[in-house]
XYZ file of C-alpha atoms in Angstrom:
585
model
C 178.397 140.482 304.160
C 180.994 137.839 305.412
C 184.224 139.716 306.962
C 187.220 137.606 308.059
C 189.558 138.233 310.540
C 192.765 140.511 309.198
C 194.929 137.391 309.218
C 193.098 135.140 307.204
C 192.399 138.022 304.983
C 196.222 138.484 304.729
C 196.853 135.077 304.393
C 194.818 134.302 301.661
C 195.497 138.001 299.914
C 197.079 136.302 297.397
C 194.809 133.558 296.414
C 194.674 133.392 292.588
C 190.983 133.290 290.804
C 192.291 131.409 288.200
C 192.239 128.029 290.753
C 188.174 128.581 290.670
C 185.931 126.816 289.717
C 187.845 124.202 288.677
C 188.403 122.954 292.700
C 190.412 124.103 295.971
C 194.234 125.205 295.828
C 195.687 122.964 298.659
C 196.289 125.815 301.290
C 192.065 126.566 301.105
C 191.780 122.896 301.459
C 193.876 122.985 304.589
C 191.846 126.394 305.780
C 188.531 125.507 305.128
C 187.732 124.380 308.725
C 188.907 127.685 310.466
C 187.516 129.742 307.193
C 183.767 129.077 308.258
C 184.517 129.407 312.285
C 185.656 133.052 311.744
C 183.039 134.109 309.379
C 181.353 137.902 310.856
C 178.693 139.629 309.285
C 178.495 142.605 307.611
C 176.507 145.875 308.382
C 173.462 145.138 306.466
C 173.370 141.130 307.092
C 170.569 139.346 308.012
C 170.822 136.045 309.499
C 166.900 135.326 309.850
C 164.689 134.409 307.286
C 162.991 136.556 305.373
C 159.111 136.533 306.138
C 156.160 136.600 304.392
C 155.529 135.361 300.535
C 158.798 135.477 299.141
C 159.797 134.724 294.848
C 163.181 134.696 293.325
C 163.368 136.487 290.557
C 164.224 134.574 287.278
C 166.991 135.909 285.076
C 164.969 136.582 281.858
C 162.751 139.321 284.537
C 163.971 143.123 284.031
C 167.357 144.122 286.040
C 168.580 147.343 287.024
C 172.420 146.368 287.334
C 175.111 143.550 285.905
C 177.532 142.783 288.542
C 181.147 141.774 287.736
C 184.557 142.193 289.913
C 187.002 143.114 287.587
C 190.567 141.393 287.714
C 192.592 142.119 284.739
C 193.190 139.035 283.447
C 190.242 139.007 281.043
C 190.295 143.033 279.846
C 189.036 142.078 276.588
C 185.424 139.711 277.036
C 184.899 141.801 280.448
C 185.228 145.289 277.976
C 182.564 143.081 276.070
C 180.245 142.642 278.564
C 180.253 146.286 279.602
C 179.673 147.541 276.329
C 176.840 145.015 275.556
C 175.343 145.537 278.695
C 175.597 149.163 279.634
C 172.757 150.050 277.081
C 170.288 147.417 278.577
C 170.953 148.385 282.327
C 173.412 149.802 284.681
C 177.086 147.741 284.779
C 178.655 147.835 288.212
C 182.102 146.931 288.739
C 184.319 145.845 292.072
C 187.853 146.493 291.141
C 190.845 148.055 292.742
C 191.408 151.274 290.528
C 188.068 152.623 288.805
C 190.507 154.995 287.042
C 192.455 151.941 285.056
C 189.402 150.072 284.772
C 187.846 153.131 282.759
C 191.732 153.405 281.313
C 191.480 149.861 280.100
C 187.341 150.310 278.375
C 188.366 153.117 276.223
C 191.457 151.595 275.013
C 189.355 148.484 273.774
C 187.112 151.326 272.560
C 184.349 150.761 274.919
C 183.391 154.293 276.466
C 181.506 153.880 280.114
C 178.271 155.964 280.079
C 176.350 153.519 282.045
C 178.941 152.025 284.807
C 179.432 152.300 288.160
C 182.507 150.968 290.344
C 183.121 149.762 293.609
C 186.833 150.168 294.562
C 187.117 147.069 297.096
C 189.040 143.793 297.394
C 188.206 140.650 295.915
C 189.568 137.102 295.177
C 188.202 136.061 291.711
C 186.391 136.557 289.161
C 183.343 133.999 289.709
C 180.390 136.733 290.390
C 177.875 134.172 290.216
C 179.171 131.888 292.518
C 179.883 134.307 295.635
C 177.180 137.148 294.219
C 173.650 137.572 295.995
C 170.392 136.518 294.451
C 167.631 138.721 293.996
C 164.031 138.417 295.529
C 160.735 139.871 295.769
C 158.289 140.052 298.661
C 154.604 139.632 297.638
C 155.343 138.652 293.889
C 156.950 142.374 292.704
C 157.398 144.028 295.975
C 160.259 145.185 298.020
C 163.506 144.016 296.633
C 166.284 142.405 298.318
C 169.004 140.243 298.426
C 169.414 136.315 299.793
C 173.093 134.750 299.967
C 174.413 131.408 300.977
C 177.858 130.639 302.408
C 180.392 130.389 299.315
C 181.683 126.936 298.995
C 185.877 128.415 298.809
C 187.352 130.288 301.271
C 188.033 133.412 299.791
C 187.178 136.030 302.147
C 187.570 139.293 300.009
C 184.838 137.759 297.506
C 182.595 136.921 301.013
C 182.499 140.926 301.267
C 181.271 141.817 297.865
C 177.492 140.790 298.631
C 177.397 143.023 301.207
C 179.046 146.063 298.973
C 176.578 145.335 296.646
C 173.676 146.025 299.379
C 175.494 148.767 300.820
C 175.809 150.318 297.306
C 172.034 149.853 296.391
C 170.627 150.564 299.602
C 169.296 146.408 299.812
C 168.819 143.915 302.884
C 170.980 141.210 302.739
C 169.987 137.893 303.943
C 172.087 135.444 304.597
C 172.467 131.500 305.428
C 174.826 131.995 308.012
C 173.975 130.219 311.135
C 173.324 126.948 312.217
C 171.131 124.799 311.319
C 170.451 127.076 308.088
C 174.073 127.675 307.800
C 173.055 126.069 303.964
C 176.661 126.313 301.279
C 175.471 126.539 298.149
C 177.012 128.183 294.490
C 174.890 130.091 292.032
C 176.306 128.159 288.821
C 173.992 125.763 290.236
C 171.197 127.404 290.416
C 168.474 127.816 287.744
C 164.953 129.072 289.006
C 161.584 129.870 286.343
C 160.395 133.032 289.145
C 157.549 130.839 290.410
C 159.129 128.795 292.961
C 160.822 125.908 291.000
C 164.797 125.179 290.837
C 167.052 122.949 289.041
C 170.447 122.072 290.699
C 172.822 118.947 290.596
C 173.015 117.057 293.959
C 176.033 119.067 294.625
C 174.063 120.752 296.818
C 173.484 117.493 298.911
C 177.282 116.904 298.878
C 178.276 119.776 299.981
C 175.613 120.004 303.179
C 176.365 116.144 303.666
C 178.030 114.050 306.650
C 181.984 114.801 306.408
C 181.261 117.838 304.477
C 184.603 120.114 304.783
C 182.775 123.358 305.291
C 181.932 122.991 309.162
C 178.288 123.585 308.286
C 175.518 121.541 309.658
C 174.785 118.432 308.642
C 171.554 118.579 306.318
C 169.506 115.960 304.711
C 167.473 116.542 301.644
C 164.375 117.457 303.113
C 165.961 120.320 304.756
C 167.913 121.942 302.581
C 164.363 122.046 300.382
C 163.295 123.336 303.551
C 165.674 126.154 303.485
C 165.448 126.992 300.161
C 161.740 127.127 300.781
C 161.716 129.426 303.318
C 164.849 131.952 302.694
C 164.067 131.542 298.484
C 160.299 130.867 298.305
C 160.956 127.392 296.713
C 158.346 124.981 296.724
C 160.157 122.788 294.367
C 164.085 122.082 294.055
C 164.619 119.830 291.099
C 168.217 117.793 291.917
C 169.646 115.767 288.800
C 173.096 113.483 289.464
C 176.410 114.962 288.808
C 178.208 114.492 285.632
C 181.140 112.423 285.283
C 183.182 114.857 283.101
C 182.116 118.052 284.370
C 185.034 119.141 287.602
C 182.553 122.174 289.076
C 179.099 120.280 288.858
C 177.646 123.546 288.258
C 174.386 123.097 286.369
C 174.983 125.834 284.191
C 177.834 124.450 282.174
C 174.989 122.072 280.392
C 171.395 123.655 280.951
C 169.489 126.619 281.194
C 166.184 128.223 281.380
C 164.969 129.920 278.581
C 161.421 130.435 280.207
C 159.093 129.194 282.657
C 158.702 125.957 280.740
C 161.623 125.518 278.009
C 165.233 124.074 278.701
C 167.665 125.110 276.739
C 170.255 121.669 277.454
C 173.506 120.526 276.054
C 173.728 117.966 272.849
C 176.737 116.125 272.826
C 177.213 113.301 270.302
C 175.924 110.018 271.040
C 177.704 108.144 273.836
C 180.528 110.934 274.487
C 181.448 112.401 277.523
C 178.595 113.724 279.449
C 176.160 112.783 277.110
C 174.887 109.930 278.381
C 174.303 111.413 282.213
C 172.636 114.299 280.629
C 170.319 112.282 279.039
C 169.455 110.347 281.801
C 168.867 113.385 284.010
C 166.617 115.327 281.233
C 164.858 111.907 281.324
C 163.974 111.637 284.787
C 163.153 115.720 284.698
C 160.502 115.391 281.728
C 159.432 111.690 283.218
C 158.849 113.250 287.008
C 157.871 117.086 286.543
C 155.923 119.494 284.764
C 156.358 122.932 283.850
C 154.519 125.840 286.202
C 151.451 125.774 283.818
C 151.001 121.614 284.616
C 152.272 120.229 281.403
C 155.846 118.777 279.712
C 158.869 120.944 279.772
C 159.576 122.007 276.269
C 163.711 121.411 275.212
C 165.936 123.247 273.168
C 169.122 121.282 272.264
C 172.142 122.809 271.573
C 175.129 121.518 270.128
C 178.930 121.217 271.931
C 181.441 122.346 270.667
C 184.762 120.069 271.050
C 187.987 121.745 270.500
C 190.151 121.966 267.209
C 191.255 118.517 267.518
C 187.726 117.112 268.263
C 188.327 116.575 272.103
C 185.149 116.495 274.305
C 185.996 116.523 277.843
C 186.153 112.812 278.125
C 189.201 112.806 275.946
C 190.971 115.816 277.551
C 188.960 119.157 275.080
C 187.505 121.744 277.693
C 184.087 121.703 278.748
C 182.644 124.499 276.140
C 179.304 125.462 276.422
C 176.906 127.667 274.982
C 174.295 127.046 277.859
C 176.392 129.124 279.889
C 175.048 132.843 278.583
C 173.188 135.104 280.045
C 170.195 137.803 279.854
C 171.152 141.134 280.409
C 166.883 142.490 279.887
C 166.815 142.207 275.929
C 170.223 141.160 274.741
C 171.935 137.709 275.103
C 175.646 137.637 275.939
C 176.867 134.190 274.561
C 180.247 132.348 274.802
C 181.380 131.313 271.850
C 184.162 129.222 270.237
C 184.613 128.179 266.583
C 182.819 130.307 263.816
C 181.593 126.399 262.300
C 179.809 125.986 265.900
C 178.909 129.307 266.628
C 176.224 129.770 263.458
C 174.578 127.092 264.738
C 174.345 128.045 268.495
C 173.197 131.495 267.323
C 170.904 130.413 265.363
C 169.424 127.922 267.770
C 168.951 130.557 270.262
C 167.324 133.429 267.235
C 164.512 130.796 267.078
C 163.873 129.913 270.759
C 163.852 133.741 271.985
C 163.340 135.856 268.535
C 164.305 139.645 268.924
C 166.391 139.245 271.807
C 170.030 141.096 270.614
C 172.521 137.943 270.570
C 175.993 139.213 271.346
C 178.840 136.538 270.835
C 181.790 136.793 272.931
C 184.572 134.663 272.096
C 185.719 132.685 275.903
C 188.066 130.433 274.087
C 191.051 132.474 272.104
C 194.617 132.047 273.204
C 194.801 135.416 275.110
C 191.584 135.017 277.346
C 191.311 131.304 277.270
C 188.393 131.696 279.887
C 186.646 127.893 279.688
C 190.101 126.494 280.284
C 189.029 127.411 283.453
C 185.771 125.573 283.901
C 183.528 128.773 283.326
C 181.898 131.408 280.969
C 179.935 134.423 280.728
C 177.424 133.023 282.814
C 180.105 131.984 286.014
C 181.836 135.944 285.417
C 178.235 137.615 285.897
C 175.392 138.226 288.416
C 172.388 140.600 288.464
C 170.202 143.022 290.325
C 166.398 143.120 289.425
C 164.239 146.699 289.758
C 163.109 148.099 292.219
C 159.215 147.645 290.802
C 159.116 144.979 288.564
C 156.246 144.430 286.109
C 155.758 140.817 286.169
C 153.994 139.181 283.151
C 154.316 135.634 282.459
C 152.134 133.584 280.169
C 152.028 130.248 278.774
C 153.084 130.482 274.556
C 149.933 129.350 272.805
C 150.860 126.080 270.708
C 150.395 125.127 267.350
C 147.224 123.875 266.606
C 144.235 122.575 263.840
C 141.552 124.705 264.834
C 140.469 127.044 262.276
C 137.185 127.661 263.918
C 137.656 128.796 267.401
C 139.369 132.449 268.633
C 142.625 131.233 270.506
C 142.706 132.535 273.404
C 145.362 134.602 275.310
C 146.139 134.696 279.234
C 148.587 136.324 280.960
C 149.580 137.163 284.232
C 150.181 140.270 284.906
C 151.049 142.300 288.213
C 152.700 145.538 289.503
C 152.620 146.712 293.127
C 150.780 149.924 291.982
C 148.311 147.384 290.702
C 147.755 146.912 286.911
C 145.608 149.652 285.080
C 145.746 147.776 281.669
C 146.660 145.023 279.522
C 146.724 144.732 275.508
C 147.199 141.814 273.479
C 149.420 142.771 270.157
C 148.951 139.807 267.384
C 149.642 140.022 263.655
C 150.049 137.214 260.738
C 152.807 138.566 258.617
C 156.232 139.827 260.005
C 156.144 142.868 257.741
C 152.763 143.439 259.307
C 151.169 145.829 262.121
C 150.237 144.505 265.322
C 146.273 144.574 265.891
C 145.740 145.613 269.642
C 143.020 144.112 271.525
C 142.356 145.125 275.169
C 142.685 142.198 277.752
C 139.989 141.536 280.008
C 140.608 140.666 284.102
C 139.732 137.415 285.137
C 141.096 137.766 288.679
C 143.689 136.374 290.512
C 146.237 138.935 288.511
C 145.092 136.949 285.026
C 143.974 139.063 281.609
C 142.508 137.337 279.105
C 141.991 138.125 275.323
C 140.904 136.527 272.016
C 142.981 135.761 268.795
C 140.065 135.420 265.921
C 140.577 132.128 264.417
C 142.671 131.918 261.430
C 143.103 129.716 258.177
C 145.062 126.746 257.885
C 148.561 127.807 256.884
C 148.888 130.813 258.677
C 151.789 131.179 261.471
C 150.455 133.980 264.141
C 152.755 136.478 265.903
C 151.671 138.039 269.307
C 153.091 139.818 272.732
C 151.690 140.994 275.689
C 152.380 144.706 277.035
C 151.037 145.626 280.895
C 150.479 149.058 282.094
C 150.505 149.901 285.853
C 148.993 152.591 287.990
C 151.969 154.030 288.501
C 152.728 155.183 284.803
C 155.253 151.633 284.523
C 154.818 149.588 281.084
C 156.140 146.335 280.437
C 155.650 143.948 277.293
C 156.607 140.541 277.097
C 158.764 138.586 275.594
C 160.494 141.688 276.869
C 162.358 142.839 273.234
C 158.807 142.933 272.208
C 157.415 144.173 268.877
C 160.849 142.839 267.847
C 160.254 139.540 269.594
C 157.208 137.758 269.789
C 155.295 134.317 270.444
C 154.149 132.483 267.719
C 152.102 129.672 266.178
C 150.966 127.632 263.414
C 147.613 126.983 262.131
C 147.978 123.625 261.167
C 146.434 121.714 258.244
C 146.418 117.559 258.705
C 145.867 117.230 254.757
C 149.132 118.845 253.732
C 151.268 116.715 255.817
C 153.158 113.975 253.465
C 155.764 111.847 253.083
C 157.899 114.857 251.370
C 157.764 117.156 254.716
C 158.592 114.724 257.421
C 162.231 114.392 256.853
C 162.365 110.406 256.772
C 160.429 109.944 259.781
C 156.136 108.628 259.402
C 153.306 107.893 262.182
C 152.010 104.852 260.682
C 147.939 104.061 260.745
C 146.881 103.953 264.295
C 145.053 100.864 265.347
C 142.880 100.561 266.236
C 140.986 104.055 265.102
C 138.406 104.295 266.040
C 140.030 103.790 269.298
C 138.454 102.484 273.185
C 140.763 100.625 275.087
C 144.663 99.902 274.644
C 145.521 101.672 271.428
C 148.813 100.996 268.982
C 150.922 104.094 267.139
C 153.042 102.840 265.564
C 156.309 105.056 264.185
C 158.478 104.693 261.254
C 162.021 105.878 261.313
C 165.058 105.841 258.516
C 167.842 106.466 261.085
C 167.976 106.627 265.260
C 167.067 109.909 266.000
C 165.024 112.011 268.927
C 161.550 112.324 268.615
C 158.258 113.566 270.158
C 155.038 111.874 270.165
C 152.272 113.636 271.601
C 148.203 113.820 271.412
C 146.185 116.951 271.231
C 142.828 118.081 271.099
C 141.333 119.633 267.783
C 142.399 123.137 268.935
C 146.143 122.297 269.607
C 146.233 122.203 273.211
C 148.526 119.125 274.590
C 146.280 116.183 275.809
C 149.223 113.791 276.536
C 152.811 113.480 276.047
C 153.244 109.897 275.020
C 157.018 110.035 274.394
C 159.894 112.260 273.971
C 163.596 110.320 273.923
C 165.657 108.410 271.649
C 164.196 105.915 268.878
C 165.554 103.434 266.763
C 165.788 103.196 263.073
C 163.192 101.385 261.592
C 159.451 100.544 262.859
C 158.594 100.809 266.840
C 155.618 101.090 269.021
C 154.058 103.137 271.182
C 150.613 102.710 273.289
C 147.673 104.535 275.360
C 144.699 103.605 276.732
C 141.594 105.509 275.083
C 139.506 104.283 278.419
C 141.479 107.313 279.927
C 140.026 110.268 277.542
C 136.981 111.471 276.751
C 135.621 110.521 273.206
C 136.217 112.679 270.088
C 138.442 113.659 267.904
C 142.333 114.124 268.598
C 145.582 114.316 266.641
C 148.755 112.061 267.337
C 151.511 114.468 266.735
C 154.995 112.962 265.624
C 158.185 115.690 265.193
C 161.569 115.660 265.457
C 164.375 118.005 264.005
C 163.662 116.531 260.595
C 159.907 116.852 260.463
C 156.480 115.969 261.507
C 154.309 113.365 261.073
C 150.294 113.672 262.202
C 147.644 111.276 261.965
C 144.223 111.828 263.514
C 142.731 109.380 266.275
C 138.948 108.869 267.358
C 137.834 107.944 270.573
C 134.642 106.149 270.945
């Protein structure tokens, strides 16, 4: 993709990958300038936008190939990642000798029967950084590869995009020339495959006035502009930078999980980057809404400090679970201490159920990888298919209706066009799945009916798509083994027993038709929800999601703004629910 000329490349031959992505050595700080002047393209670049409608894939979607370069410092979590991965899809590797790489796999008894090598140079290890993103024309059509200008000077690691294409047959796009001449770093770079991104305002930094790249000078609105038209953005979410965190990249702290739940870093309260994240997940959940028009659901997940108790603030590394990342069905997750680990597994068994979790330890004495600012995530980039069978669909929530079907609709497309969609639901985990044939609707939607259930029963369901072409898909994609579900709520059984400490006290007033009080009991500070729904479940309102104090607080609407009838105020945290019902008159 990005060639140098042979005496930068010798130059900076011996650049070590251990100084990213923690910041610059001094001689690439003293390059950078004449770095980006003698920048030349590679066979298969592109330096135009792509045209027409354009999506970038999201990393839960189904890839073909897990890129890593291979460096030798880290024989043991790399031999990891290759055995994890290598049943899910292919595992390609740049290295220098495929021979010793394959030498080194066996001898941590990993034997390669899905992996593929590229014997070229490189600089580091930091695949998603320098590596390519992958992108669709038309929704699941014609694959192929976008890539800004790396933000270090390392000109072996500029090349490996382009092997990539040359290796896969791909068009490469890049960001090279002026004014789209855009740096930007894929550890800061989260997308939900429907045109929304999250990154920190690094991006604005490093496009900024006095910038040390020799790019173009680039204000907000057209780096969104950019990312619009070489990515298919129509939304790039920026949040401040941390204080603590060196590399900015927003994947040391948050992730997607889905098109509408963030999986984001819990650190205790007040410590290190805490505070800041926070604020940002604040201002996300105050200013945006998920693809589907309502509140982003969160997933917390605990930090892990190190065996003295350091966070970052006090000198610990910056350890992070929301660093993994989805290789089709199986997880590959950094982890630390066995006492932290349990619970970051088990946080992420009950966001994505099914999915294989494989822990891979980033913080032992021989392959101290976070001392270094980075994890599985910052080692690892993919390749999507070729034809990807796209379904997405919004998880049904839980809900008090025990009268209506709940129904089901998906999205679902393939460029052969779709010749089918089922609905797979079931009430018992040791049960069978009951199929029920999904009806078109248009615009690529199927639709089909849960019956309604009693109160008490949790539902489990998945969605599988056929094409014409013979291609089937399910999703969530380790599907019958992972599944949405729900509860069938019942208001009468909720009491002061279940709900942990915390109570929604009487609503007043209720019957309700103009400014209306709800008020909320607590025993100790903690985070909680409030939210209003309508008698089948569905979210009416979000009326608060943050911190709360201990003891009694209040929280308003206005009833003039709904339409009368019956609703449920909805009060949960991790310690329980509360739920009182409201009338509107």
């Amino acid at each position: 993709m990005r060639i140098l000329l042979l005496s930068t490349i010798t130059f900076l031959s011996s650049i070590s990958f251990a100084q990213l992505p923690k910041g610059l050595a001094p001689h690439e700080r003293d390059l950078m300038q004449n770095h980006f002047k003698n920048i030349k393209l590679g066979d298969r670049t592109i330096t135009t936008a792509p045209t027409g409608n354009i999506r970038t894939m999201a990393e839960w979607e189904e890839i073909q190939t897990l890129v890593i370069t291979w460096t030798g410092q880290f024989d043991n979590i790399q031999s990891q990642i290759v055995e994890a991965s290598q049943t899910e899809c292919e595992v390609l590797i740049v290295c220098d000798d495929s021979t010793q790489v394959k030498n080194t796999l066996n001898n941590y008894g990993v034997t390669p029967t899905n992996v593929s090598f590229i014997e070229g140079p490189y600089n580091s290890i930091w695949m998603r950084d320098y590596g390519a993103n992958s992108m669709y024309k038309n929704d699941v059509d014609s694959l192929f590869l976008v890539d800004w200008i790396y933000n270090r000077p390392r000109p072996k690691d500029d090349t490996i995009p382009n092997l990539h294409a040359d290796f896969k047959g791909l068009d490469l796009y890049a960001t090279l020339d002026s004014p789209e001449d855009l740096v930007n770093t894929g550890g800061n770079f989260m997308v939900d495959g429907f045109g929304t991104a999250f990154a920190s305002e690094l991006i604005l930094e490093e496009n900024e006035p006095g910038n040390p790249y020799n790019v173009s000078v680039k204000t907000e609105a057209e780096i969104d502009q950019i990312m619009n038209d070489w990515m298919g953005l129509t939304r790039y979410i920026k949040m401040p930078i941390l204080p603590y965190d060196g590399i900015h990249h927003i994947d040391m702290h948050m992730k997607l999980l889905d098109e509408e739940t963030l999986l984001v870093s819990k650190y205790p309260d007040g410590v290190a980057d805490g505070p800041q994240i926070e604020a940002n997940l604040q201002y996300v959940l105050s200013n945006f809404n998920s693809m589907y028009g309502t509140p982003y659901k969160v997933v917390r997940i605990t930090v892990p400090p190190s065996t003295g108790g350091l966070y970052p603030d006090n000198g610990g590394y910056y350890r992070t679970y929301s660093n993994n990342v989805f290789v089709n069905k199986t997880i590959l997750l950094p982890t630390y201490r066995e006492e932290y680990d349990t619970t970051g597994i088990r946080t992420l068994q009950e966001a994505l159920p099914g999915y294989n979790i494989v822990p891979i330890d980033v913080d032992n004495q021989g392959e101290n990888l976070i001392s270094l600012s980075g994890a599985i995530h910052c080692i690892t980039h993919s390749i999507g298919v070729e034809d990807p069978l796209l379904i997405s669909h919004q998880s049904l929530e839980d809900t008090y209706d025990t009268q209506n079907d709940y129904n089901v609709v998906a999205r679902v497309q393939h460029r052969s066009g779709i010749s089918g969609a089922t609905l797979y639901w079931k009430t018992s985990l040791a049960g069978a799945y009951t199929p029920v044939a999904m009806t078109s609707i248009g615009n690529n939607e199927y639709s089909a009916d849960i019956p309604a259930q009693n109160a008490g029963t949790r539902v489990y369901y998945y969605v599988e798509g056929n094409s014409i072409s013979g291609k089937t898909q399910v999703r969530p994609m380790p599907a019958p083994a992972g599944y949405w579900d729900f509860d069938v709520l019942d208001v009468q059984s909720i009491n002061e027993d279940e709900t942990g400490g915390l109570s929604l006290m009487n609503i007043y007033p209720n019957p309700a038709s103009a400014i209306t009080a709800i008020p909320v009991q607590l025993d100790i500070n903690q985070e909680i929800s409030i939210r209003m729904l309508d008698v089948s479940g569905k979210l009416v309102k979000e009326i608060y999601q943050g911190s709360a104090p201990m003891g009694e607080s209040n929280y308003f609407i206005n009833a003039q703004d709904y339409q009368s009838g019956i609703y449920f105020v909805e009060l949960t945290s991790q310690r329980g629910r509360s739920v009182q019902k409201l009338v509107i008159k």
